[in-house]
XYZ file of N, CA and C in Angstrom:
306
model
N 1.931 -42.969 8.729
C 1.578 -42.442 10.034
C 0.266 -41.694 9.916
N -0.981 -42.237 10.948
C -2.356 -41.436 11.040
C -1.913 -40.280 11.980
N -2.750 -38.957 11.640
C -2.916 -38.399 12.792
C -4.128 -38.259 12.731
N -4.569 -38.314 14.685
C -5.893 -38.306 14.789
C -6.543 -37.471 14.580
N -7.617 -37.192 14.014
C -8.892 -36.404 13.328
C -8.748 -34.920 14.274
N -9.248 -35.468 15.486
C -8.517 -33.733 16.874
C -7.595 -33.230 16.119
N -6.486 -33.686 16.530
C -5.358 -32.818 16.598
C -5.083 -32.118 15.127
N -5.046 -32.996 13.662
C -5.574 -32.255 12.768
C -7.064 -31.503 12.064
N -7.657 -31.306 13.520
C -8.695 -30.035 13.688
C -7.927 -28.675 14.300
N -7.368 -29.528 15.382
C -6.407 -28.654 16.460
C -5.590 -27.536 15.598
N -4.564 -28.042 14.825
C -3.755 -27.407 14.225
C -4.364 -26.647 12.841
N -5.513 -27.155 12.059
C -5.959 -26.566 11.111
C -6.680 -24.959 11.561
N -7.060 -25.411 13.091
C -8.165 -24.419 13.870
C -6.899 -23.339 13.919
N -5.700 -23.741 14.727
C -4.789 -23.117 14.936
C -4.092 -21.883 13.821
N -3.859 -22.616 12.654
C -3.544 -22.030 11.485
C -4.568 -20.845 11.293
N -6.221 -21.131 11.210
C -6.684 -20.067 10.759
C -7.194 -19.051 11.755
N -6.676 -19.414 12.307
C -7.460 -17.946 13.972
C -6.133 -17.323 14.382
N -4.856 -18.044 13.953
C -3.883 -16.875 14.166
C -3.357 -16.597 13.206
N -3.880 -16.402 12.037
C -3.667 -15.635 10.536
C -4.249 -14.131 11.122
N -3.427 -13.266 10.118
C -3.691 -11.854 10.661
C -4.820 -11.346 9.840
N -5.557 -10.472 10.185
C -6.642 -10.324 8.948
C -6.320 -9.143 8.240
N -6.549 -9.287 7.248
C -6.118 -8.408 6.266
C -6.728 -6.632 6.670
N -6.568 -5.572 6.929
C -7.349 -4.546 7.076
C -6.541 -3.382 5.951
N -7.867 -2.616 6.246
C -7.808 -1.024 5.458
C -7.047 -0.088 5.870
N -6.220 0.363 5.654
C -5.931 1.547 6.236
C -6.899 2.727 6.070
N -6.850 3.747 7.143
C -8.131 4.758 7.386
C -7.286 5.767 7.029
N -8.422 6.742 5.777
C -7.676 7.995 5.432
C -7.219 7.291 3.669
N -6.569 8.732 3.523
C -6.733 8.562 2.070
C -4.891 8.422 1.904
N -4.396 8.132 0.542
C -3.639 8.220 -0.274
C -3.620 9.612 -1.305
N -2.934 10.526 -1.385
C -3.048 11.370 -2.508
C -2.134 12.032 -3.529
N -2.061 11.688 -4.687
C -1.098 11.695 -5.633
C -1.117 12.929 -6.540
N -0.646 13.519 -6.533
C -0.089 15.033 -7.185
C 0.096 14.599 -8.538
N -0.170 14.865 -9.833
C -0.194 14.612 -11.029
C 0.695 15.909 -11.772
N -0.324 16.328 -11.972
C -0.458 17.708 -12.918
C -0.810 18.998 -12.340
N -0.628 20.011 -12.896
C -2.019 21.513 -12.506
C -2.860 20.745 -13.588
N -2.904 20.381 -14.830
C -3.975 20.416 -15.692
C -5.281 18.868 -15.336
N -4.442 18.133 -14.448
C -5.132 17.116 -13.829
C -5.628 16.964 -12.316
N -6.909 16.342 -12.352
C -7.075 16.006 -10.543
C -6.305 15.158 -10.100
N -6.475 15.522 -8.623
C -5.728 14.784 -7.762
C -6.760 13.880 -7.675
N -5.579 12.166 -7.530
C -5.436 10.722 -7.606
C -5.657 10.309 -6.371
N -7.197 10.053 -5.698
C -7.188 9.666 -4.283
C -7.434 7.878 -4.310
N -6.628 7.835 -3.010
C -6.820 6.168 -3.108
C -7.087 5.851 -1.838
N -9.098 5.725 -1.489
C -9.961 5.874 -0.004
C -9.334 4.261 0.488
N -8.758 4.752 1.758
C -8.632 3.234 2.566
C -8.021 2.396 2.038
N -7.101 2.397 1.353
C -6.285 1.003 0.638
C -6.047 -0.045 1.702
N -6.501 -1.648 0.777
C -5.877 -2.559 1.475
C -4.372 -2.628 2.541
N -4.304 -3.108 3.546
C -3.287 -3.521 4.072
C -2.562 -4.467 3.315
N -1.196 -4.409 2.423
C -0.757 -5.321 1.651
C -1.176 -5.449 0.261
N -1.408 -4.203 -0.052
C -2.004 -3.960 -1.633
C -0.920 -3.160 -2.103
N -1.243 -3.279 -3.409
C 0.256 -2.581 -4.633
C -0.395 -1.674 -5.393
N -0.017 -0.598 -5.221
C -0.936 0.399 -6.237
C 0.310 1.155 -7.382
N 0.232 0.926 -8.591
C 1.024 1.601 -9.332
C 0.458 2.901 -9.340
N 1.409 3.841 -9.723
C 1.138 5.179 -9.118
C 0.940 5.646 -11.495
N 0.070 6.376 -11.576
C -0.100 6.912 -12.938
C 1.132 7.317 -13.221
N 1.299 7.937 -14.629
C 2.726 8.114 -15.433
C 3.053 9.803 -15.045
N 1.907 10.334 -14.570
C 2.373 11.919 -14.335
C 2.683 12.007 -13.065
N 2.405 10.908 -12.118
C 2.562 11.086 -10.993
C 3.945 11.882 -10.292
N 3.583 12.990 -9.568
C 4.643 13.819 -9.093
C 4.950 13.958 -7.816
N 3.678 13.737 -6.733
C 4.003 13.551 -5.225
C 3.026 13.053 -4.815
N 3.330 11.957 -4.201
C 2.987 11.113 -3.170
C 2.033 11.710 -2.004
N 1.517 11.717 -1.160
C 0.724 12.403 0.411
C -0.117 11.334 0.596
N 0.729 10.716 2.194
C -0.040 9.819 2.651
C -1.162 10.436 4.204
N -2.555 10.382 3.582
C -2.700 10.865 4.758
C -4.055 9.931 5.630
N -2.641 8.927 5.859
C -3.502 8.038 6.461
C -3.451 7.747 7.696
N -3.739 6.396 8.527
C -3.138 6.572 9.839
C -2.081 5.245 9.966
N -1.626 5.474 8.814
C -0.274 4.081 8.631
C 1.283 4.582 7.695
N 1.906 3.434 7.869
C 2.923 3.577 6.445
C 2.718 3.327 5.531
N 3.395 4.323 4.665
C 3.257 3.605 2.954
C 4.488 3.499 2.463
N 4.501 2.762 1.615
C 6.195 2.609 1.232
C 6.072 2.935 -0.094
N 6.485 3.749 -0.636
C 7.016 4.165 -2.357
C 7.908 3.691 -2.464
N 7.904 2.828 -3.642
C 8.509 2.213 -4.250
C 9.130 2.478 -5.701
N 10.473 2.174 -6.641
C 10.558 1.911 -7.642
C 10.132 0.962 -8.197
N 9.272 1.040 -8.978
C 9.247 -0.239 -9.841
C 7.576 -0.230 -9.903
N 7.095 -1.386 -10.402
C 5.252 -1.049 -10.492
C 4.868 -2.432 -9.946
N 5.711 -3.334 -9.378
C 5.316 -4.259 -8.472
C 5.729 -4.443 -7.227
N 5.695 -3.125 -6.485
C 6.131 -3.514 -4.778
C 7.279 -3.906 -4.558
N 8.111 -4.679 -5.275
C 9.338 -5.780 -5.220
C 10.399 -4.607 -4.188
N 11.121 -5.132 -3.323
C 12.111 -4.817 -2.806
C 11.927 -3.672 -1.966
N 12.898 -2.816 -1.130
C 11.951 -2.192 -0.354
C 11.848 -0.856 -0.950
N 11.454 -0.358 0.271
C 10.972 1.169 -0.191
C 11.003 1.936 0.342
N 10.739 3.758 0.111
C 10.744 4.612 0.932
C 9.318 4.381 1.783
N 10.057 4.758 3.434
C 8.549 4.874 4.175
C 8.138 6.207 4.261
N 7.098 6.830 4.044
C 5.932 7.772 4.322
C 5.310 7.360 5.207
N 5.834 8.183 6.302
C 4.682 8.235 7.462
C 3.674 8.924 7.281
N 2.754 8.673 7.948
C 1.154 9.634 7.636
C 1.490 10.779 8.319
N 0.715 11.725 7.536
C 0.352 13.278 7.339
C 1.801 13.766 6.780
N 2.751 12.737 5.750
C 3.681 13.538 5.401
C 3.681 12.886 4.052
N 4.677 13.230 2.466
C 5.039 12.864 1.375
C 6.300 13.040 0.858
N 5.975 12.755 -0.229
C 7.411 12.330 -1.061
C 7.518 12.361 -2.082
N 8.062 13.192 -2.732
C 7.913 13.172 -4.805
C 8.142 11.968 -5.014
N 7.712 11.624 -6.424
C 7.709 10.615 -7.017
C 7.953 10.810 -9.082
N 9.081 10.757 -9.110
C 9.331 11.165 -10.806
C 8.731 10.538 -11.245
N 7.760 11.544 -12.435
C 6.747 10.733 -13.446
C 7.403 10.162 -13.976
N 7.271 8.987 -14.414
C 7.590 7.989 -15.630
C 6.394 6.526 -15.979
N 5.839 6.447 -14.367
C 4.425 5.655 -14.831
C 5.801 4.237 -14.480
N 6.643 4.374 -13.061
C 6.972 2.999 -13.246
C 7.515 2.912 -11.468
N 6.644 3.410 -10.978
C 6.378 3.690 -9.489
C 5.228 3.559 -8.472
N 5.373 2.528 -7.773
C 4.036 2.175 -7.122
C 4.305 2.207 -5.813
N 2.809 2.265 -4.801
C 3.141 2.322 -3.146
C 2.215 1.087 -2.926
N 2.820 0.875 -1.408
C 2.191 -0.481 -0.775
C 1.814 0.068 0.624
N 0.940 -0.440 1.222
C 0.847 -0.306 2.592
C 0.900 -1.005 3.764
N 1.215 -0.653 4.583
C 1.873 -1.364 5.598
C 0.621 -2.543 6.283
């Protein structure tokens, strides 16, 4: 079976103009470590990015204008706590805890 040249323009056109585009979230990420360390900023993270959080990591502060989800684990997998912006969430150091954004 051909399909005509159009219609698989039609539908290829279709596919890529209602794909969502990937964006930044505005505002920062900020991760509580240590007293003896700086704070861990993460400017504008991808929409749909995985950030493992460092091994001292102790609290979370999303202060962005989205969700972030903390997660167990250091690949996003499964769900997570949501952090709404301008609020946080400890996070026990162990260096095996990452956030994603919405």
């Amino acid at each position: 079976m051909r399909i005509p040249s159009a219609v698989a323009a039609l539908v290829l056109g279709t596919l890529f103009l209602g794909a969502a585009p990937a964006h930044a979230a505005t505002g920062e990420v900020v991760v509580f470590t240590t007293e003896f360390e700086d704070l861990v900023r993460y400017s504008d993270p991808e929409s749909g990015s995985c950030v493992r959080l460092p091994a001292t990591a102790h609290v979370l502060v999303n202060l962005t204008d989205t969700d972030v989800s903390l997660h167990a684990g250091t690949r996003c997998a499964g769900p997570g706590v949501t952090v709404e912006p301008d609020r946080g969430w400890h996070a026990p150091p162990s260096g095996l805890f990452s956030f994603s954004v919405a």
